[in-house]
Short mmCIF file of C-alpha atoms in Angstrom, two decimals:
data_model
loop_
_atom_site.label_atom_id
_atom_site.label_comp_id
_atom_site.label_asym_id
_atom_site.label_seq_id
_atom_site.Cartn_x
_atom_site.Cartn_y
_atom_site.Cartn_z
CA MET A 1 119.30 81.68 76.02
CA GLN A 2 115.51 81.66 75.77
CA TRP A 3 115.20 85.31 74.79
CA SER A 4 117.26 84.82 71.63
CA ASP A 5 115.21 81.78 70.56
CA ARG A 6 113.02 81.87 67.44
CA ILE A 7 109.70 80.09 67.06
CA GLY A 8 110.58 78.77 63.61
CA VAL A 9 113.56 76.75 62.46
CA ARG A 10 116.46 79.00 61.51
CA ALA A 11 117.82 78.88 58.01
CA PRO A 12 121.17 77.07 57.80
CA LYS A 13 124.00 79.26 59.06
CA ARG A 14 125.99 80.78 56.24
CA ASP A 15 129.76 80.45 56.16
CA GLY A 16 131.48 83.42 57.74
CA ASP A 17 128.27 84.89 59.21
CA HIS A 18 129.19 85.91 62.75
CA ARG A 19 126.28 88.26 63.40
CA THR A 20 124.33 88.16 66.65
CA ALA A 21 120.64 87.25 66.72
CA TYR A 22 119.72 90.93 66.94
CA GLN A 23 121.96 91.97 64.06
CA ARG A 24 120.09 89.40 61.97
CA ASP A 25 116.76 90.74 63.21
CA LYS A 26 117.72 94.27 62.22
CA ALA A 27 118.67 93.07 58.74
CA ARG A 28 115.40 91.17 58.37
CA VAL A 29 113.39 94.28 59.23
CA MET A 30 115.42 96.59 56.98
CA HIS A 31 115.21 94.27 53.98
CA SER A 32 111.51 93.50 54.33
CA ALA A 33 108.89 94.67 51.85
CA ALA A 34 106.75 95.96 54.73
CA PHE A 35 109.60 98.24 55.87
CA ARG A 36 110.26 99.56 52.37
CA ARG A 37 106.59 100.45 51.97
CA LEU A 38 106.89 102.88 54.87
CA GLN A 39 108.58 105.28 52.43
CA ALA A 40 105.16 105.81 50.84
CA LYS A 41 102.99 105.88 53.95
CA THR A 42 101.80 109.02 55.70
CA GLN A 43 103.50 110.17 58.90
CA ILE A 44 101.87 113.59 59.41
CA MET A 45 101.68 115.25 56.00
CA GLY A 46 100.16 113.31 53.14
CA VAL A 47 102.70 111.48 51.01
CA GLY A 48 103.42 113.38 47.80
CA ILE A 49 102.61 116.84 49.16
CA SER A 50 106.32 117.59 49.38
CA ASP A 51 109.56 115.62 49.22
CA PHE A 52 110.73 117.36 52.41
CA TYR A 53 108.17 116.13 54.91
CA ARG A 54 108.70 113.01 56.92
CA THR A 55 107.14 109.69 55.97
CA ARG A 56 106.68 106.63 58.17
CA LEU A 57 110.06 105.45 56.89
CA THR A 58 112.05 108.56 57.78
CA HIS A 59 110.26 108.74 61.13
CA SER A 60 111.24 105.12 61.84
CA LEU A 61 114.85 105.80 60.87
CA GLU A 62 114.93 108.82 63.19
CA ALA A 63 113.36 106.83 66.02
CA ALA A 64 116.01 104.12 65.50
CA GLN A 65 118.80 106.68 65.63
CA ILE A 66 117.39 108.16 68.83
CA GLY A 67 116.87 104.67 70.29
CA THR A 68 120.50 103.69 69.77
CA GLY A 69 121.50 107.03 71.30
CA ILE A 70 119.42 106.25 74.38
CA ALA A 71 120.95 102.77 74.63
CA ALA A 72 124.48 104.21 74.38
CA GLN A 73 123.98 106.84 77.04
CA LEU A 74 122.27 104.35 79.40
CA ALA A 75 125.26 102.03 79.00
CA GLN A 76 127.50 104.90 80.06
CA LYS A 77 125.22 106.13 82.87
CA HIS A 78 124.47 102.67 84.32
CA PRO A 79 127.36 100.43 83.15
CA GLU A 80 126.80 97.49 85.52
CA LEU A 81 123.03 97.53 85.09
CA ALA A 82 123.38 97.86 81.33
CA GLN A 83 125.55 94.76 81.31
CA HIS A 84 123.10 92.90 83.56
CA LEU A 85 120.17 93.77 81.26
CA ALA A 86 122.29 93.02 78.17
CA ILE A 87 121.39 96.30 76.47
CA ASP A 88 122.08 95.78 72.77
CA GLU A 89 122.06 98.67 70.31
CA HIS A 90 121.28 96.35 67.40
CA LEU A 91 118.25 95.02 69.30
CA ILE A 92 116.98 98.52 70.06
CA GLU A 93 117.57 99.60 66.48
CA ALA A 94 115.63 96.60 65.15
CA ILE A 95 112.70 97.31 67.47
CA CYS A 96 112.60 101.00 66.57
CA LEU A 97 112.81 100.29 62.83
CA ALA A 98 109.92 97.83 63.15
CA HIS A 99 107.64 99.76 65.50
CA ASP A 100 105.46 101.39 62.80
CA ILE A 101 105.59 98.63 60.23
CA GLY A 102 101.91 97.74 60.70
CA HIS A 103 100.44 101.17 60.12
CA PRO A 104 98.03 101.22 57.15
CA PRO A 105 97.85 103.71 54.27
CA PHE A 106 96.68 107.26 55.07
CA GLY A 107 97.80 107.13 58.69
CA HIS A 108 95.10 107.06 61.33
CA GLY A 109 92.45 107.64 58.68
CA GLY A 110 93.26 104.21 57.27
CA GLU A 111 93.34 102.73 60.77
CA ILE A 112 89.86 104.08 61.54
CA ALA A 113 88.56 102.70 58.24
CA LEU A 114 89.94 99.19 58.75
CA HIS A 115 88.76 99.07 62.36
CA TYR A 116 85.28 100.11 61.25
CA MET A 117 85.17 97.37 58.63
CA MET A 118 86.63 94.76 61.01
CA HIS A 119 84.98 95.73 64.30
CA GLU A 120 82.71 92.66 64.34
CA HIS A 121 85.59 90.38 63.32
CA GLY A 122 88.41 91.22 65.72
CA GLY A 123 89.02 94.88 64.91
CA PHE A 124 92.13 96.57 63.53
CA GLU A 125 94.90 98.56 65.20
CA GLY A 126 98.31 99.53 63.84
CA ASN A 127 100.41 98.17 66.70
CA GLY A 128 98.58 94.86 66.59
CA GLN A 129 99.20 94.71 62.85
CA THR A 130 102.91 95.32 63.41
CA PHE A 131 103.07 92.20 65.62
CA ARG A 132 101.10 90.27 62.99
CA ILE A 133 103.44 91.26 60.14
CA LEU A 134 106.53 90.35 62.13
CA THR A 135 105.19 86.98 63.27
CA LYS A 136 102.96 85.79 60.40
CA LEU A 137 102.74 87.88 57.25
CA GLU A 138 106.16 88.99 56.04
CA ALA A 139 107.40 86.35 53.61
CA TYR A 140 110.80 85.70 55.18
CA THR A 141 109.57 82.28 56.27
CA GLU A 142 106.63 80.13 55.26
CA ARG A 143 104.61 80.41 58.48
CA HIS A 144 106.37 82.66 61.00
CA GLY A 145 106.84 85.98 59.25
CA MET A 146 110.29 87.41 59.91
CA ASN A 147 110.88 84.77 62.60
CA LEU A 148 112.49 87.30 64.92
CA ALA A 149 114.10 86.47 68.25
CA ARG A 150 111.75 86.32 71.21
CA ARG A 151 113.27 89.40 72.89
CA SER A 152 112.87 91.45 69.70
CA LEU A 153 109.18 90.55 69.58
CA LEU A 154 108.75 91.34 73.28
CA GLY A 155 110.29 94.75 72.65
CA VAL A 156 107.84 95.58 69.87
CA ILE A 157 104.75 94.83 72.00
CA LYS A 158 103.62 98.22 73.31
CA TYR A 159 100.18 97.03 74.43
CA PRO A 160 100.29 93.45 75.78
CA ASN A 161 96.64 92.47 75.75
CA PHE A 162 93.90 91.81 73.22
CA MET A 163 91.35 93.89 71.34
CA ASN A 164 88.33 91.96 72.62
CA ILE A 165 89.43 92.48 76.24
CA LEU A 166 90.46 96.15 76.05
CA THR A 167 87.55 97.44 73.95
CA ASN A 168 85.00 99.46 75.93
CA PRO A 169 81.56 98.74 74.39
CA LEU A 170 80.45 102.25 75.31
CA CYS A 171 83.12 103.64 72.96
CA VAL A 172 81.99 101.70 69.91
CA GLY A 173 79.93 103.71 67.43
CA LYS A 174 76.84 102.61 65.57
CA LYS A 175 77.14 101.20 62.07
CA SER A 176 76.41 103.90 59.50
CA GLU A 177 74.40 103.32 56.33
CA ARG A 178 76.93 105.28 54.29
CA PHE A 179 80.72 105.40 54.61
CA SER A 180 80.64 109.19 54.31
CA GLN A 181 78.82 109.33 57.66
CA VAL A 182 81.39 107.30 59.63
CA LYS A 183 82.81 109.59 62.32
CA ALA A 184 86.42 108.93 63.18
CA SER A 185 85.88 109.93 66.82
CA HIS A 186 83.46 106.99 67.22
CA TRP A 187 85.81 104.35 65.83
CA HIS A 188 89.19 104.71 67.50
CA PRO A 189 90.38 101.15 68.27
CA ALA A 190 91.72 99.98 71.61
CA LYS A 191 95.52 99.87 71.42
CA SER A 192 96.09 96.15 71.49
CA LEU A 193 96.96 92.86 69.84
CA PHE A 194 94.49 90.75 67.87
CA ASP A 195 92.97 87.69 69.51
CA CYS A 196 93.83 85.62 66.44
CA ASP A 197 97.53 86.17 67.27
CA ARG A 198 97.25 84.89 70.84
CA GLU A 199 99.27 81.72 70.19
CA ILE A 200 102.46 83.53 69.15
CA PHE A 201 102.00 86.08 71.95
CA ASN A 202 101.87 83.22 74.45
CA TRP A 203 105.09 81.85 72.93
CA VAL A 204 106.82 85.20 73.41
CA LEU A 205 105.90 85.17 77.11
CA GLU A 206 106.94 81.53 77.74
CA PRO A 207 110.11 82.37 79.75
CA LEU A 208 108.06 84.41 82.25
CA SER A 209 106.49 83.13 85.44
CA VAL A 210 102.73 82.79 85.68
CA ALA A 211 102.61 85.82 87.99
CA ASP A 212 104.69 87.94 85.61
CA LYS A 213 102.53 86.99 82.64
CA GLY A 214 99.41 88.09 84.50
CA ASN A 215 100.95 91.34 85.74
CA PHE A 216 102.35 92.15 82.32
CA MET A 217 98.85 92.10 80.81
CA ILE A 218 97.21 94.26 83.52
CA TYR A 219 95.26 97.26 82.23
CA ASP A 220 93.43 100.32 83.50
CA ASN A 221 89.70 100.73 82.94
CA PHE A 222 88.08 104.04 82.02
CA ALA A 223 84.45 105.10 81.90
CA ASN A 224 84.59 106.89 78.57
CA LYS A 225 87.65 105.38 76.88
CA HIS A 226 88.98 101.98 75.93
CA SER A 227 91.02 100.17 78.56
CA LYS A 228 94.78 100.59 78.27
CA THR A 229 97.66 98.35 79.30
CA ILE A 230 100.15 99.81 81.77
CA ASN A 231 103.28 97.66 81.36
CA LYS A 232 106.01 97.29 78.76
CA SER A 233 109.32 95.49 78.59
CA PHE A 234 112.57 97.34 79.25
CA ASP A 235 113.49 97.38 75.55
CA CYS A 236 110.02 98.63 74.63
CA SER A 237 110.35 101.50 77.11
CA ILE A 238 113.44 102.67 75.20
CA MET A 239 111.64 102.34 71.87
CA GLU A 240 108.62 104.29 73.11
CA LEU A 241 110.77 107.15 74.39
CA ALA A 242 112.60 107.24 71.05
CA ASP A 243 109.27 107.28 69.22
CA ASP A 244 107.92 110.09 71.40
CA ILE A 245 111.05 112.21 71.00
CA ALA A 246 111.05 111.72 67.22
CA TYR A 247 107.37 112.65 67.04
CA ALA A 248 107.55 115.64 69.37
CA ILE A 249 110.84 117.16 68.22
CA HIS A 250 111.66 115.97 64.71
CA ASP A 251 108.07 116.29 63.51
CA LEU A 252 108.07 119.81 64.97
CA GLU A 253 110.54 120.69 62.22
CA ASP A 254 107.95 119.75 59.59
CA ALA A 255 105.40 121.95 61.34
CA ILE A 256 107.79 124.91 61.33
CA VAL A 257 108.85 124.49 57.70
CA MET A 258 105.27 124.06 56.47
CA ALA A 259 104.34 127.24 58.38
CA SER A 260 101.71 125.45 60.44
CA VAL A 261 103.08 127.11 63.55
CA THR A 262 104.36 130.57 64.39
CA ALA A 263 106.97 131.86 66.80
CA GLY A 264 104.17 133.61 68.68
CA SER A 265 102.11 130.46 69.24
CA PHE A 266 105.26 128.53 70.11
CA TYR A 267 106.13 131.06 72.81
CA ASP A 268 102.60 131.08 74.23
CA GLU A 269 102.10 127.33 74.26
CA VAL A 270 105.62 125.88 74.58
CA SER A 271 108.38 128.26 75.64
CA HIS A 272 106.36 130.03 78.33
CA SER A 273 105.30 126.70 79.86
CA LEU A 274 108.80 125.20 79.69
CA VAL A 275 110.29 128.17 81.54
CA ALA A 276 107.77 127.64 84.34
CA LEU A 277 108.69 123.95 84.70
CA ASN A 278 112.30 124.70 85.70
CA ILE A 279 113.71 121.88 83.58
CA PRO A 280 117.51 121.80 83.92
CA TRP A 281 119.18 123.57 80.96
CA LEU A 282 116.05 123.49 78.79
CA SER A 283 114.06 126.11 80.73
CA GLU A 284 117.04 128.47 80.69
CA ASN A 285 117.73 128.05 76.99
CA ILE A 286 114.31 127.58 75.38
CA LEU A 287 113.98 131.22 74.28
CA ALA A 288 117.33 131.08 72.47
CA LEU A 289 116.33 127.72 70.96
CA GLN A 290 113.04 129.24 69.82
CA ALA A 291 114.88 131.99 67.98
CA SER A 292 116.96 129.37 66.17
CA LEU A 293 113.95 127.14 65.42
CA PHE A 294 112.17 129.99 63.64
CA SER A 295 115.29 131.41 62.03
CA ASP A 296 115.51 131.63 58.24
CA LYS A 297 118.89 129.89 58.53
CA THR A 298 118.45 126.14 58.06
CA TYR A 299 121.59 125.25 60.02
CA ALA A 300 120.32 127.21 63.02
CA ARG A 301 117.05 125.28 63.02
CA LYS A 302 118.91 121.97 62.67
CA ASN A 303 121.19 122.82 65.58
CA ALA A 304 118.19 123.69 67.75
CA ILE A 305 116.42 120.45 66.87
CA GLY A 306 119.58 118.50 67.70
CA ALA A 307 119.95 120.29 71.02
CA LEU A 308 116.36 119.51 71.98
CA VAL A 309 116.75 115.82 71.10
CA ASN A 310 120.01 115.62 73.06
CA THR A 311 118.40 117.26 76.09
CA PHE A 312 115.76 114.57 76.36
CA ILE A 313 118.05 111.64 75.49
CA THR A 314 120.64 112.53 78.12
CA ALA A 315 117.98 112.95 80.83
CA ILE A 316 116.76 109.33 80.53
CA PHE A 317 117.73 106.89 83.26
CA ILE A 318 116.95 103.31 84.29
CA GLN A 319 114.40 102.76 87.05
CA LYS A 320 113.55 99.55 88.92
CA ARG A 321 109.86 99.07 89.60
CA ASN A 322 109.91 96.13 92.05
CA VAL A 323 106.80 94.65 90.45
CA PHE A 324 108.08 91.75 88.30
CA GLU A 325 110.37 88.79 88.88
CA ALA A 326 111.89 89.12 85.39
CA ASP A 327 114.35 91.99 85.09
CA LEU A 328 113.36 92.58 81.45
CA LEU A 329 109.96 93.66 82.75
CA ASP A 330 110.92 95.15 86.10
CA TYR A 331 113.36 97.73 84.76
CA ALA A 332 112.30 100.64 82.56
CA ALA A 333 113.95 103.55 80.79
CA VAL A 334 112.23 106.70 82.05
CA LEU A 335 112.42 110.47 81.89
CA PRO A 336 112.49 112.53 85.10
CA PRO A 337 108.97 113.94 85.75
CA GLU A 338 109.80 117.50 84.71
CA PHE A 339 111.34 116.30 81.42
CA GLU A 340 108.34 114.06 80.78
CA SER A 341 106.05 117.05 81.28
CA GLY A 342 108.21 119.08 78.91
CA LEU A 343 108.07 116.43 76.20
CA ASP A 344 104.28 116.26 76.58
CA ILE A 345 104.10 120.00 75.91
CA PHE A 346 105.92 119.50 72.60
CA LYS A 347 103.68 116.54 71.69
CA GLN A 348 100.48 118.43 72.45
CA TYR A 349 101.70 121.40 70.42
CA VAL A 350 102.41 119.25 67.34
CA PHE A 351 99.08 117.47 67.75
CA LYS A 352 97.10 120.70 68.01
CA HIS A 353 98.76 122.60 65.18
CA VAL A 354 99.52 119.78 62.75
CA ILE A 355 97.51 116.60 63.38
CA ASN A 356 94.27 118.49 63.97
CA LYS A 357 94.69 120.98 61.13
CA PRO A 358 91.51 120.99 59.00
CA ASP A 359 93.35 120.52 55.69
CA LEU A 360 95.17 117.45 57.04
CA GLN A 361 91.94 116.09 58.45
CA LEU A 362 90.48 116.38 54.95
CA ILE A 363 93.31 114.19 53.65
CA ARG A 364 92.67 111.65 56.39
CA TYR A 365 88.95 111.66 55.68
CA LYS A 366 89.58 111.03 51.99
CA GLY A 367 91.94 108.16 52.83
CA GLN A 368 89.37 106.75 55.21
CA GLN A 369 86.77 106.69 52.41
CA ILE A 370 89.19 105.04 49.98
CA VAL A 371 90.10 102.25 52.41
CA MET A 372 86.48 101.47 53.31
CA ALA A 373 85.49 101.37 49.64
CA LEU A 374 88.39 99.02 48.81
CA PHE A 375 87.48 96.74 51.69
CA GLU A 376 83.85 96.55 50.64
CA ALA A 377 84.83 95.76 47.05
CA PHE A 378 87.27 92.98 47.95
CA ALA A 379 84.87 91.46 50.48
CA SER A 380 82.06 91.43 47.90
CA ASP A 381 83.93 89.23 45.41
CA PRO A 382 87.32 88.12 46.79
CA GLN A 383 88.06 85.43 44.23
CA ARG A 384 87.55 87.89 41.43
CA LEU A 385 89.40 90.91 42.82
CA LEU A 386 92.15 89.72 45.15
CA PRO A 387 95.64 89.02 43.76
CA PRO A 388 96.61 85.32 43.60
CA ASN A 389 98.71 85.11 46.78
CA THR A 390 96.08 86.90 48.84
CA GLU A 391 93.29 84.86 47.25
CA ASN A 392 95.07 81.65 48.27
CA ARG A 393 95.24 82.85 51.86
CA TRP A 394 91.56 83.78 51.70
CA LEU A 395 90.60 80.34 50.37
CA ILE A 396 92.28 78.45 53.23
CA ALA A 397 91.02 80.81 55.98
CA GLU A 398 88.81 78.87 58.39
CA ASP A 399 85.82 81.19 58.87
CA GLU A 400 84.38 84.56 57.91
CA SER A 401 86.45 86.50 60.44
CA ALA A 402 89.65 84.85 59.24
CA LYS A 403 88.75 85.56 55.61
CA LEU A 404 88.07 89.23 56.35
CA ARG A 405 91.35 89.39 58.29
CA VAL A 406 93.11 88.35 55.06
CA ILE A 407 91.49 91.29 53.26
CA SER A 408 92.43 93.61 56.13
CA ASP A 409 96.04 92.35 55.95
CA TYR A 410 96.13 93.04 52.21
CA ILE A 411 94.78 96.59 52.41
CA SER A 412 96.83 97.55 55.47
CA GLY A 413 99.99 96.63 53.57
CA MET A 414 99.23 99.07 50.77
CA THR A 415 101.07 102.36 50.42
CA ASP A 416 99.05 105.55 50.03
CA GLU A 417 99.76 105.70 46.31
CA PHE A 418 98.99 102.01 45.71
CA ALA A 419 95.64 102.41 47.48
CA ASN A 420 94.89 105.52 45.40
CA ARG A 421 95.65 103.67 42.16
CA MET A 422 93.67 100.63 43.25
CA TYR A 423 90.69 102.85 44.01
CA ALA A 424 91.02 104.58 40.64
CA SER A 425 91.27 101.25 38.86
CA LEU A 426 88.13 99.93 40.55
CA PHE A 427 85.88 102.97 40.68
CA LEU A 428 86.93 105.66 38.20
CA PRO A 429 85.70 104.81 34.67
CA LYS A 430 88.37 106.75 32.82
CA SER A 431 91.26 105.45 34.88
CA ASN A 432 93.99 103.43 33.20
CA ALA A 433 95.75 102.71 36.47
CA MET A 434 97.80 99.52 36.42
CA ILE A 435 98.22 97.53 39.59
CA GLU A 436 101.34 95.42 40.04
CA LYS A 437 101.06 91.88 41.33
CA ARG A 438 101.87 91.10 44.96
#
């Protein structure tokens, strides 16, 4: 089966190993260094502020749990279609576990910084870096990263086109003389893959017809924003719903516990709107759920969070689009419109009261400065400052853009704390920070 193929030669099969291709993929993701580093990368709150708040790792684990829940209920709701599409919970779990693996230190602050430093050399974007880690960087194989099955890689690709195509020149800021003057709003990258990874992307799409390949990469243009792709594979549609539910509902718990939101604002901006949408069960019960969410009893809050997650999971169904020849592209997991609107209300609420909070923006700004300073230092004297393995990659890189991509790869793989210690080691005269080899 072409979709279970790998681009690299598989390691010899071990005696007694009867796992499927996707069980192996899940194991490769879980045991990778890049996945472990998510435990020390920012999700919403800065790492180290509290041991309660979610990190990229716990978010990915929650997304994986939700993803397998979606797969299970779709198999029950659409048994014949689920069999036809070969829905596999191990596959969905692997994709969900891997979906954030390319995000740099300090969340979107780090992403802005790396994109700013790389914008003339192919740019940087977290989803594109995820694909790059899975297919090239993670040291499971010599040249093909984790060497995952083709369908696993297809499922991870949220934005199937390239940075140089999707970037709107009108949305690119002007180079600043000082890093402190770089405005994040001017340097958001187009959500995309990197052009330097085109070869492996083409391999992933090999089983598709020429027409399907072209349609899969279609994008919408906007006057004042970057272009955005409009298509995803069936497996990716499950992963994205799981990601959105984890962000909107599970991350809401962090917002409540950290007192970033109040019951009053929740009623005004969430409950009141949900009642008006007439969403089955949810609109009738949101006021009772609100009371539990803001209760001083932890179990009541947990039960409410679980009920909200279950409401959205059980509403998802499979829809045929009649656009593609390949069923893996033509079918999608979707929410009914009223549930989709309800989930958007939760997402906007978390974004407004948590992501955009001034104190969290200060943390992002600081991380942005650290990443840009590290990049500038490594680029100024790579053979002196880069660790041996990274230096070797830099030496064999073909041109300036490829060499800077090596530096971008190195910094994006850092955890928040590693980047902090590296910065202290390089720039703070009294620091005795020790940096481990990689």
